[in-house]
mmCIF file of C-alpha atoms in Angstrom:
data_model
loop_
_atom_site.group_PDB
_atom_site.id
_atom_site.type_symbol
_atom_site.label_atom_id
_atom_site.label_comp_id
_atom_site.label_asym_id
_atom_site.label_seq_id
_atom_site.Cartn_x
_atom_site.Cartn_y
_atom_site.Cartn_z
ATOM 1 C CA MET B 1 156.552 -14.374 -19.451
ATOM 2 C CA ASP B 2 153.198 -14.180 -18.161
ATOM 3 C CA VAL B 3 150.799 -17.441 -18.671
ATOM 4 C CA VAL B 4 147.015 -16.838 -19.254
ATOM 5 C CA ILE B 5 144.341 -19.006 -19.697
ATOM 6 C CA THR B 6 141.728 -18.297 -21.888
ATOM 7 C CA GLY B 7 139.750 -21.723 -21.771
ATOM 8 C CA ILE B 8 138.050 -24.062 -19.196
ATOM 9 C CA GLY B 9 136.258 -27.150 -20.118
ATOM 10 C CA LEU B 10 134.956 -29.307 -16.391
ATOM 11 C CA LYS B 11 132.251 -31.704 -15.894
ATOM 12 C CA SER B 12 131.099 -32.880 -12.668
ATOM 13 C CA CYS B 13 128.193 -34.459 -10.477
ATOM 14 C CA LEU B 14 126.712 -31.219 -10.782
ATOM 15 C CA GLY B 15 127.173 -30.490 -14.172
ATOM 16 C CA ASN B 16 129.471 -28.103 -17.304
ATOM 17 C CA LEU B 17 131.312 -25.871 -15.987
ATOM 18 C CA GLU B 18 128.797 -22.863 -15.505
ATOM 19 C CA GLN B 19 126.246 -25.200 -13.718
ATOM 20 C CA THR B 20 128.944 -26.488 -11.337
ATOM 21 C CA TRP B 21 129.652 -23.414 -10.130
ATOM 22 C CA LEU B 22 126.283 -21.767 -10.471
ATOM 23 C CA ASN B 23 125.203 -25.664 -8.426
ATOM 24 C CA ILE B 24 127.949 -23.639 -5.485
ATOM 25 C CA LEU B 25 126.633 -20.536 -5.399
ATOM 26 C CA GLN B 26 122.957 -21.850 -4.778
ATOM 27 C CA GLY B 27 124.493 -25.015 -2.024
ATOM 28 C CA GLN B 28 123.697 -27.650 -4.436
ATOM 29 C CA SER B 29 125.271 -30.902 -4.358
ATOM 30 C CA GLY B 30 126.033 -33.385 -6.778
ATOM 31 C CA ILE B 31 126.704 -36.391 -4.009
ATOM 32 C CA GLN B 32 123.814 -38.743 -3.559
ATOM 33 C CA ILE B 33 123.592 -42.588 -2.739
ATOM 34 C CA ARG B 34 124.187 -44.991 -5.208
ATOM 35 C CA GLN B 35 125.272 -48.276 -6.111
ATOM 36 C CA PRO B 36 126.159 -48.869 -9.315
ATOM 37 C CA PHE B 37 127.453 -52.457 -8.352
ATOM 38 C CA PRO B 38 125.194 -55.117 -6.975
ATOM 39 C CA GLN B 39 127.995 -56.851 -5.534
ATOM 40 C CA LEU B 40 128.683 -53.376 -2.767
ATOM 41 C CA ALA B 41 126.354 -51.627 -0.903
ATOM 42 C CA ALA B 42 125.146 -48.444 -1.300
ATOM 43 C CA TYR B 43 127.716 -45.496 -1.076
ATOM 44 C CA PRO B 44 127.454 -41.755 -1.227
ATOM 45 C CA LEU B 45 128.922 -40.521 -5.094
ATOM 46 C CA GLY B 46 129.304 -38.447 -7.387
ATOM 47 C CA LEU B 47 128.512 -39.476 -10.379
ATOM 48 C CA ILE B 48 127.869 -37.465 -13.817
ATOM 49 C CA ALA B 49 125.833 -40.279 -14.722
ATOM 50 C CA PRO B 50 122.991 -43.084 -13.035
ATOM 51 C CA GLN B 51 126.238 -45.297 -14.542
ATOM 52 C CA PRO B 52 130.112 -44.644 -14.275
ATOM 53 C CA ALA B 53 131.957 -42.982 -16.961
ATOM 54 C CA GLU B 54 134.133 -44.197 -19.375
ATOM 55 C CA ILE B 55 137.311 -41.753 -19.680
ATOM 56 C CA SER B 56 137.523 -42.249 -23.022
ATOM 57 C CA GLN B 57 134.090 -40.815 -23.283
ATOM 58 C CA LEU B 58 134.723 -38.274 -20.639
ATOM 59 C CA THR B 59 138.098 -36.907 -21.820
ATOM 60 C CA THR B 60 136.698 -35.913 -25.427
ATOM 61 C CA ASN B 61 133.547 -34.445 -23.526
ATOM 62 C CA ILE B 62 135.655 -32.580 -21.775
ATOM 63 C CA LEU B 63 137.673 -31.654 -24.073
ATOM 64 C CA GLU B 64 134.921 -30.544 -26.331
ATOM 65 C CA ASP B 65 134.304 -27.882 -23.897
ATOM 66 C CA THR B 66 137.335 -26.631 -22.911
ATOM 67 C CA LEU B 67 138.196 -25.549 -27.024
ATOM 68 C CA ASN B 68 134.409 -24.293 -27.594
ATOM 69 C CA ASN B 69 134.666 -21.962 -24.260
ATOM 70 C CA ALA B 70 138.617 -20.866 -25.624
ATOM 71 C CA GLY B 71 136.836 -20.277 -29.274
ATOM 72 C CA LEU B 72 139.036 -22.788 -30.741
ATOM 73 C CA ASN B 73 138.927 -24.993 -33.002
ATOM 74 C CA TYR B 74 140.615 -28.760 -32.818
ATOM 75 C CA SER B 75 143.478 -28.517 -35.868
ATOM 76 C CA LEU B 76 146.109 -27.147 -32.982
ATOM 77 C CA GLU B 77 149.199 -28.367 -34.546
ATOM 78 C CA GLU B 78 151.249 -26.774 -31.801
ATOM 79 C CA CYS B 79 149.474 -27.290 -29.476
ATOM 80 C CA GLY B 80 151.528 -28.959 -26.282
ATOM 81 C CA VAL B 81 149.876 -31.872 -24.044
ATOM 82 C CA VAL B 82 149.308 -32.409 -20.235
ATOM 83 C CA ILE B 83 146.516 -34.748 -19.209
ATOM 84 C CA GLY B 84 146.917 -36.075 -15.950
ATOM 85 C CA SER B 85 145.436 -38.821 -14.605
ATOM 86 C CA SER B 86 146.224 -40.513 -10.774
ATOM 87 C CA ARG B 87 143.418 -43.689 -11.673
ATOM 88 C CA SER B 88 142.755 -42.755 -15.632
ATOM 89 C CA CYS B 89 141.604 -46.749 -17.620
ATOM 90 C CA GLN B 90 141.516 -48.704 -14.409
ATOM 91 C CA GLY B 91 138.267 -49.359 -15.149
ATOM 92 C CA ILE B 92 138.263 -51.315 -18.147
ATOM 93 C CA TRP B 93 141.016 -54.031 -16.925
ATOM 94 C CA GLU B 94 138.879 -54.546 -13.968
ATOM 95 C CA GLN B 95 136.249 -55.904 -16.260
ATOM 96 C CA LEU B 96 138.532 -57.910 -17.967
ATOM 97 C CA THR B 97 140.209 -59.482 -14.653
ATOM 98 C CA PRO B 98 137.587 -62.287 -14.560
ATOM 99 C CA LEU B 99 139.281 -63.260 -18.004
ATOM 100 C CA LYS B 100 142.684 -65.592 -18.746
ATOM 101 C CA ALA B 101 145.639 -62.979 -20.590
ATOM 102 C CA SER B 102 145.915 -65.247 -23.076
ATOM 103 C CA SER B 103 141.725 -64.671 -24.535
ATOM 104 C CA ILE B 104 142.330 -61.042 -23.625
ATOM 105 C CA PHE B 105 145.638 -60.122 -25.650
ATOM 106 C CA ASN B 106 144.747 -62.896 -28.797
ATOM 107 C CA ASN B 107 141.345 -61.447 -29.266
ATOM 108 C CA ALA B 108 142.071 -58.848 -32.178
ATOM 109 C CA GLU B 109 139.199 -56.599 -31.596
ATOM 110 C CA PHE B 110 139.836 -55.294 -27.630
ATOM 111 C CA ALA B 111 142.916 -52.581 -28.529
ATOM 112 C CA TRP B 112 144.629 -52.296 -25.486
ATOM 113 C CA LEU B 113 147.012 -50.010 -26.345
ATOM 114 C CA GLU B 114 144.718 -47.596 -25.713
ATOM 115 C CA THR B 115 143.886 -48.797 -22.268
ATOM 116 C CA LEU B 116 147.651 -47.361 -21.135
ATOM 117 C CA PRO B 117 147.477 -44.437 -17.864
ATOM 118 C CA HIS B 118 148.261 -42.263 -20.398
ATOM 119 C CA GLN B 119 145.448 -43.178 -22.579
ATOM 120 C CA PRO B 120 143.585 -39.203 -21.806
ATOM 121 C CA ALA B 121 146.740 -37.936 -23.246
ATOM 122 C CA ASN B 122 146.331 -39.732 -26.403
ATOM 123 C CA ILE B 123 143.200 -38.764 -26.721
ATOM 124 C CA VAL B 124 143.475 -35.435 -26.530
ATOM 125 C CA ALA B 125 146.490 -35.055 -28.740
ATOM 126 C CA GLN B 126 145.728 -37.371 -31.709
ATOM 127 C CA ALA B 127 142.135 -35.071 -31.581
ATOM 128 C CA LEU B 128 144.504 -31.719 -31.827
ATOM 129 C CA GLN B 129 146.517 -34.047 -34.455
ATOM 130 C CA THR B 130 149.548 -31.942 -32.622
ATOM 131 C CA LEU B 131 152.840 -32.064 -33.507
ATOM 132 C CA ALA B 132 154.093 -30.201 -29.663
ATOM 133 C CA PRO B 133 154.379 -32.711 -27.237
ATOM 134 C CA VAL B 134 152.566 -34.709 -25.432
ATOM 135 C CA LEU B 135 153.018 -35.585 -21.269
ATOM 136 C CA ALA B 136 149.899 -37.771 -19.004
ATOM 137 C CA PRO B 137 151.862 -36.942 -15.547
ATOM 138 C CA MET B 138 150.507 -38.651 -12.514
ATOM 139 C CA ALA B 139 150.397 -38.201 -8.818
ATOM 140 C CA ALA B 140 148.293 -39.334 -7.027
ATOM 141 C CA CYS B 141 145.513 -36.867 -5.932
ATOM 142 C CA ALA B 142 147.959 -33.674 -6.830
ATOM 143 C CA THR B 143 147.954 -34.968 -10.021
ATOM 144 C CA GLY B 144 145.486 -31.940 -11.877
ATOM 145 C CA ILE B 145 147.783 -29.394 -10.618
ATOM 146 C CA TRP B 146 151.076 -31.759 -11.424
ATOM 147 C CA ALA B 147 149.302 -31.199 -15.600
ATOM 148 C CA LEU B 148 149.422 -26.972 -14.764
ATOM 149 C CA PHE B 149 152.862 -27.251 -14.158
ATOM 150 C CA ARG B 150 154.165 -29.310 -17.155
ATOM 151 C CA GLY B 151 152.099 -27.100 -19.471
ATOM 152 C CA TYR B 152 153.090 -23.419 -17.338
ATOM 153 C CA GLU B 153 156.327 -25.702 -18.148
ATOM 154 C CA LEU B 154 156.604 -25.391 -21.527
ATOM 155 C CA ILE B 155 155.360 -22.527 -22.367
ATOM 156 C CA ARG B 156 157.661 -20.749 -20.011
ATOM 157 C CA THR B 157 160.642 -22.384 -21.490
ATOM 158 C CA GLY B 158 159.024 -21.953 -25.133
ATOM 159 C CA ARG B 159 158.894 -25.684 -26.458
ATOM 160 C CA CYS B 160 154.667 -22.945 -27.050
ATOM 161 C CA GLN B 161 152.701 -20.617 -26.878
ATOM 162 C CA ARG B 162 149.832 -23.353 -26.431
ATOM 163 C CA VAL B 163 148.777 -25.837 -24.261
ATOM 164 C CA ILE B 164 146.141 -27.826 -23.356
ATOM 165 C CA ALA B 165 146.325 -29.029 -19.731
ATOM 166 C CA GLY B 166 144.906 -30.465 -16.737
ATOM 167 C CA ALA B 167 143.738 -34.319 -15.383
ATOM 168 C CA VAL B 168 139.972 -37.028 -15.807
ATOM 169 C CA GLU B 169 139.232 -39.746 -13.569
ATOM 170 C CA THR B 170 136.623 -41.703 -13.591
ATOM 171 C CA PRO B 171 137.310 -43.530 -10.705
ATOM 172 C CA ILE B 172 134.483 -45.402 -9.111
ATOM 173 C CA THR B 173 135.106 -49.107 -9.786
ATOM 174 C CA PRO B 174 134.584 -51.862 -8.169
ATOM 175 C CA LEU B 175 137.972 -52.061 -6.591
ATOM 176 C CA THR B 176 139.183 -47.956 -5.972
ATOM 177 C CA ILE B 177 136.028 -48.005 -3.609
ATOM 178 C CA ALA B 178 136.301 -51.244 -1.356
ATOM 179 C CA ALA B 179 139.767 -50.507 -1.260
ATOM 180 C CA PHE B 180 139.179 -46.724 -0.017
ATOM 181 C CA ASN B 181 136.428 -48.625 2.185
ATOM 182 C CA GLN B 182 139.193 -50.965 3.131
ATOM 183 C CA MET B 183 141.418 -48.109 4.397
ATOM 184 C CA GLY B 184 138.450 -46.299 6.116
ATOM 185 C CA ALA B 185 138.782 -43.052 4.007
ATOM 186 C CA LEU B 186 135.220 -43.899 2.563
ATOM 187 C CA SER B 187 132.110 -42.143 4.270
ATOM 188 C CA HIS B 188 129.153 -44.171 4.636
ATOM 189 C CA GLN B 189 127.251 -40.728 5.628
ATOM 190 C CA GLY B 190 128.578 -38.000 2.677
ATOM 191 C CA CYS B 191 130.966 -35.412 2.277
ATOM 192 C CA TYR B 192 131.596 -32.611 5.093
ATOM 193 C CA PRO B 193 134.758 -30.114 4.955
ATOM 194 C CA PHE B 194 136.436 -29.536 8.245
ATOM 195 C CA ASP B 195 133.052 -30.626 9.881
ATOM 196 C CA ARG B 196 133.413 -31.827 13.425
ATOM 197 C CA LYS B 197 131.237 -35.066 12.617
ATOM 198 C CA ARG B 198 132.754 -35.435 8.413
ATOM 199 C CA SER B 199 133.774 -39.348 8.541
ATOM 200 C CA GLY B 200 135.735 -39.639 4.947
ATOM 201 C CA LEU B 201 135.457 -38.182 1.153
ATOM 202 C CA VAL B 202 133.639 -38.983 -1.388
ATOM 203 C CA LEU B 203 134.108 -40.897 -3.860
ATOM 204 C CA ALA B 204 133.111 -39.173 -7.538
ATOM 205 C CA GLU B 205 134.226 -38.750 -11.661
ATOM 206 C CA GLY B 206 135.149 -35.747 -13.977
ATOM 207 C CA GLY B 207 137.951 -33.162 -14.152
ATOM 208 C CA ALA B 208 139.356 -30.608 -16.513
ATOM 209 C CA MET B 209 140.942 -28.636 -18.868
ATOM 210 C CA PHE B 210 143.180 -25.699 -19.076
ATOM 211 C CA ILE B 211 143.158 -23.559 -22.894
ATOM 212 C CA LEU B 212 147.513 -21.808 -21.567
ATOM 213 C CA GLU B 213 149.159 -18.764 -23.518
ATOM 214 C CA THR B 214 151.512 -16.929 -23.678
ATOM 215 C CA ALA B 215 149.623 -13.619 -22.985
ATOM 216 C CA GLU B 216 151.109 -12.006 -25.759
ATOM 217 C CA LEU B 217 149.226 -15.339 -27.895
ATOM 218 C CA ALA B 218 146.148 -14.890 -26.239
ATOM 219 C CA ALA B 219 146.084 -11.103 -27.021
ATOM 220 C CA SER B 220 146.949 -11.058 -30.949
ATOM 221 C CA ARG B 221 143.355 -12.822 -30.757
ATOM 222 C CA GLN B 222 141.751 -10.894 -28.559
ATOM 223 C CA ALA B 223 141.168 -13.790 -26.978
ATOM 224 C CA PRO B 224 138.878 -13.310 -22.373
ATOM 225 C CA VAL B 225 141.954 -14.459 -19.903
ATOM 226 C CA TYR B 226 140.122 -15.828 -17.066
ATOM 227 C CA GLY B 227 144.097 -16.328 -15.172
ATOM 228 C CA ARG B 228 146.925 -15.322 -14.554
ATOM 229 C CA ILE B 229 148.803 -18.310 -13.601
ATOM 230 C CA GLY B 230 151.612 -17.150 -10.266
ATOM 231 C CA GLY B 231 153.611 -19.684 -9.501
ATOM 232 C CA PHE B 232 153.616 -23.729 -8.268
ATOM 233 C CA GLY B 233 155.450 -25.685 -5.032
ATOM 234 C CA LEU B 234 155.704 -29.058 -5.838
ATOM 235 C CA THR B 235 157.250 -31.441 -3.169
ATOM 236 C CA CYS B 236 157.196 -35.220 -1.707
ATOM 237 C CA ASP B 237 156.802 -35.965 1.982
ATOM 238 C CA ALA B 238 157.731 -40.101 1.099
ATOM 239 C CA HIS B 239 156.607 -40.251 5.069
ATOM 240 C CA HIS B 240 153.314 -42.742 4.758
ATOM 241 C CA ILE B 241 151.255 -44.168 1.470
ATOM 242 C CA SER B 242 149.287 -42.026 2.589
ATOM 243 C CA SER B 243 148.420 -40.225 5.716
ATOM 244 C CA PRO B 244 149.862 -36.727 5.501
ATOM 245 C CA LYS B 245 153.344 -35.941 7.756
ATOM 246 C CA VAL B 246 152.322 -33.254 9.669
ATOM 247 C CA VAL B 247 154.672 -31.459 12.333
ATOM 248 C CA ASN B 248 157.747 -30.265 9.668
ATOM 249 C CA GLY B 249 156.483 -31.531 6.639
ATOM 250 C CA SER B 250 156.479 -29.842 3.304
ATOM 251 C CA ALA B 251 153.413 -28.614 2.639
ATOM 252 C CA ALA B 252 154.151 -25.898 3.766
ATOM 253 C CA ILE B 253 157.745 -25.720 1.736
ATOM 254 C CA ALA B 254 155.121 -26.052 -1.238
ATOM 255 C CA ILE B 255 153.417 -23.120 -0.431
ATOM 256 C CA LYS B 256 156.249 -21.166 0.216
ATOM 257 C CA GLN B 257 157.693 -21.669 -3.024
ATOM 258 C CA SER B 258 154.790 -21.249 -5.131
ATOM 259 C CA LEU B 259 154.119 -17.621 -3.306
ATOM 260 C CA ASP B 260 158.053 -17.276 -3.696
ATOM 261 C CA HIS B 261 158.050 -17.875 -8.169
ATOM 262 C CA SER B 262 154.669 -15.572 -7.670
ATOM 263 C CA GLY B 263 156.062 -13.191 -5.833
ATOM 264 C CA LEU B 264 153.533 -12.688 -2.990
ATOM 265 C CA GLY B 265 153.980 -12.906 0.542
ATOM 266 C CA THR B 266 150.825 -14.574 3.205
ATOM 267 C CA ARG B 267 148.866 -11.406 2.500
ATOM 268 C CA ASP B 268 148.551 -10.440 -0.590
ATOM 269 C CA ILE B 269 146.169 -13.715 -1.213
ATOM 270 C CA ASP B 270 142.212 -13.144 -1.210
ATOM 271 C CA PHE B 271 140.892 -16.935 -0.809
ATOM 272 C CA ILE B 272 142.619 -20.853 -0.204
ATOM 273 C CA HIS B 273 140.573 -23.201 -2.237
ATOM 274 C CA ALA B 274 142.124 -26.018 0.183
ATOM 275 C CA HIS B 275 142.149 -29.545 -0.702
ATOM 276 C CA GLY B 276 139.421 -30.165 1.985
ATOM 277 C CA THR B 277 138.175 -34.429 1.650
ATOM 278 C CA SER B 278 136.534 -34.153 4.683
ATOM 279 C CA THR B 279 138.901 -37.490 5.878
ATOM 280 C CA LEU B 280 139.902 -36.622 9.618
ATOM 281 C CA LEU B 281 143.993 -36.917 9.263
ATOM 282 C CA ASN B 282 143.597 -34.639 5.548
ATOM 283 C CA ASP B 283 141.351 -31.461 6.976
ATOM 284 C CA ARG B 284 143.321 -30.821 10.720
ATOM 285 C CA HIS B 285 146.629 -31.184 8.251
ATOM 286 C CA GLU B 286 145.206 -27.628 6.143
ATOM 287 C CA ALA B 287 143.492 -26.435 8.709
ATOM 288 C CA GLN B 288 146.974 -26.241 10.539
ATOM 289 C CA LEU B 289 149.171 -24.526 7.568
ATOM 290 C CA ILE B 290 146.905 -22.562 7.366
ATOM 291 C CA GLN B 291 146.575 -21.260 10.713
ATOM 292 C CA ARG B 292 150.554 -21.458 10.919
ATOM 293 C CA LEU B 293 151.272 -20.118 6.879
ATOM 294 C CA PHE B 294 148.540 -17.233 6.899
ATOM 295 C CA PRO B 295 146.576 -14.415 8.909
ATOM 296 C CA GLN B 296 143.299 -14.668 10.864
ATOM 297 C CA GLY B 297 140.381 -14.454 8.292
ATOM 298 C CA ILE B 298 141.857 -15.464 5.185
ATOM 299 C CA ALA B 299 138.926 -17.190 3.429
ATOM 300 C CA VAL B 300 138.855 -20.871 3.601
ATOM 301 C CA SER B 301 136.790 -23.479 1.019
ATOM 302 C CA SER B 302 136.648 -26.551 -0.450
ATOM 303 C CA THR B 303 134.261 -27.674 -3.168
ATOM 304 C CA LYS B 304 134.221 -31.706 -3.143
ATOM 305 C CA GLY B 305 131.085 -30.762 -0.972
ATOM 306 C CA ALA B 306 129.514 -30.280 -3.900
ATOM 307 C CA THR B 307 131.818 -32.140 -6.756
ATOM 308 C CA GLY B 308 132.967 -35.567 -4.108
ATOM 309 C CA HIS B 309 136.860 -36.509 -4.555
ATOM 310 C CA THR B 310 138.314 -36.609 -7.926
ATOM 311 C CA LEU B 311 141.009 -38.235 -7.157
ATOM 312 C CA GLY B 312 143.634 -37.027 -9.884
ATOM 313 C CA ALA B 313 140.952 -34.685 -11.573
ATOM 314 C CA SER B 314 140.266 -32.968 -8.299
ATOM 315 C CA GLY B 315 143.893 -30.066 -7.732
ATOM 316 C CA ALA B 316 142.167 -29.258 -11.686
ATOM 317 C CA ILE B 317 138.456 -28.863 -10.913
ATOM 318 C CA GLY B 318 139.356 -26.759 -7.687
ATOM 319 C CA ALA B 319 142.385 -24.856 -9.993
ATOM 320 C CA ALA B 320 137.985 -24.718 -13.077
ATOM 321 C CA LEU B 321 136.376 -23.160 -9.516
ATOM 322 C CA THR B 322 139.079 -21.202 -8.173
ATOM 323 C CA LEU B 323 139.275 -18.705 -11.557
ATOM 324 C CA MET B 324 135.341 -18.490 -11.414
ATOM 325 C CA ALA B 325 135.746 -16.726 -8.131
ATOM 326 C CA MET B 326 138.046 -15.255 -9.346
ATOM 327 C CA HIS B 327 136.743 -14.496 -12.677
ATOM 328 C CA GLN B 328 132.935 -13.183 -11.488
ATOM 329 C CA GLY B 329 133.996 -12.531 -8.188
ATOM 330 C CA TYR B 330 131.876 -14.517 -5.894
ATOM 331 C CA LEU B 331 133.533 -16.870 -2.880
ATOM 332 C CA PRO B 332 132.198 -20.316 -3.313
ATOM 333 C CA THR B 333 130.798 -21.998 -0.082
ATOM 334 C CA CYS B 334 131.625 -24.733 1.240
ATOM 335 C CA ILE B 335 129.184 -27.393 0.772
ATOM 336 C CA GLY B 336 128.150 -29.556 3.706
ATOM 337 C CA LEU B 337 129.750 -27.561 6.753
ATOM 338 C CA GLN B 338 127.384 -27.237 9.137
ATOM 339 C CA GLU B 339 129.523 -26.621 12.671
ATOM 340 C CA LYS B 340 133.635 -26.579 11.769
ATOM 341 C CA GLU B 341 135.367 -27.755 13.639
ATOM 342 C CA PHE B 342 138.757 -25.589 13.619
ATOM 343 C CA ASP B 343 138.940 -21.715 13.476
ATOM 344 C CA LEU B 344 138.860 -20.719 10.276
ATOM 345 C CA ASN B 345 137.239 -18.024 7.949
ATOM 346 C CA ILE B 346 136.028 -21.232 5.649
ATOM 347 C CA VAL B 347 133.089 -20.082 3.446
ATOM 348 C CA THR B 348 129.525 -20.869 4.349
ATOM 349 C CA GLN B 349 127.731 -18.222 1.525
ATOM 350 C CA ALA B 350 128.897 -18.081 -1.614
ATOM 351 C CA GLN B 351 129.709 -13.982 -1.071
ATOM 352 C CA GLU B 352 130.825 -11.358 -3.663
ATOM 353 C CA VAL B 353 134.160 -9.648 -3.373
ATOM 354 C CA GLU B 354 136.873 -9.509 -5.552
ATOM 355 C CA ILE B 355 139.720 -11.680 -5.377
ATOM 356 C CA ASN B 356 142.934 -10.230 -6.180
ATOM 357 C CA HIS B 357 145.375 -13.958 -5.682
ATOM 358 C CA ALA B 358 143.690 -17.045 -4.678
ATOM 359 C CA MET B 359 146.097 -20.448 -4.034
ATOM 360 C CA CYS B 360 144.834 -24.162 -5.222
ATOM 361 C CA PHE B 361 146.074 -26.796 -2.826
ATOM 362 C CA SER B 362 146.688 -30.172 -3.876
ATOM 363 C CA PHE B 363 147.598 -32.836 -0.794
ATOM 364 C CA GLY B 364 147.657 -36.395 -2.412
ATOM 365 C CA PHE B 365 148.561 -40.495 -1.278
ATOM 366 C CA GLY B 366 152.439 -40.378 -0.862
ATOM 367 C CA GLY B 367 153.571 -37.626 0.440
ATOM 368 C CA GLN B 368 152.220 -35.278 -2.780
ATOM 369 C CA ASN B 369 151.925 -32.136 -2.405
ATOM 370 C CA ALA B 370 151.344 -29.235 -4.414
ATOM 371 C CA VAL B 371 150.188 -25.786 -4.491
ATOM 372 C CA VAL B 372 149.086 -23.107 -7.611
ATOM 373 C CA THR B 373 149.126 -19.108 -6.777
ATOM 374 C CA LEU B 374 146.729 -18.104 -9.490
ATOM 375 C CA SER B 375 146.425 -13.799 -9.821
ATOM 376 C CA LYS B 376 143.665 -12.047 -11.662
#
């Protein structure tokens, strides 16, 4: 049973799906130096608006764009829902921390049940009035691809014919900024994936959602198709809380799983959307993986130099932009790269090329590895 993607909704610091894609092709980045919290210094951040977004509103906006893009309405009682987030409503709870617990829970106006980690999935499920399964996966920065997998699984096992899947993140909060800075993972200059002078990641907000359908259902309503899901690879190193296991790690196993499930080999892949966070360890790890597993010359790019790192939503955004590359026939620019450190064919200028098969990587803290193969 083929599972195809018939709708995409996306929000990033560059705008909606079309705006983000066109800006990347033109070499534009949405990252700017911002100081949203007076108690913290200014940092390069990927903000959608001058002030940090609220996750419920961002979820609602992406949902509306996704349904419009797919030509669907809100009454979808049989549509499964898989919307993940690694931080979800953390920002709301940070605003509440100065208050006593008793004053929070005794306040009848505070709907604390609407601030739990699965809230984005709840919002989508309630908006669609669905009676189908509702899931809210959380797998660090691999969450977005995990969500796609769970949606794919619901269709392949016959539980649903249609699923909306994706991830949303609003991680620009005082605690998140302070934590990543304390770890030494946060850049003070900008995001430069695979660059010799890269200095860390840039936090950003955003998300992406997809309409997944059986090929038969899509054909019955004559829906345009962005691409077909080939297969997934999902593994965990359990090696270190933040550092990838470079030698004999399970990221390579995830790549092999995804290819095997797709019935493809490494030479069949035309393009890799790398995780490409601009941190010293991740980029070196990914470069070594690609050099070891794939033929020399395969096109590689990371769009985080344009959108920033949206943590749990990054895999969903990466998959959406990979589908746009395949659908429109252009390789997206690896924005921010000036002096590459690794012997890879990294895309430094948008190129028109036919893409039949592509892969999208996500490697999260805790050794979470997620890979999806997408086909034309």
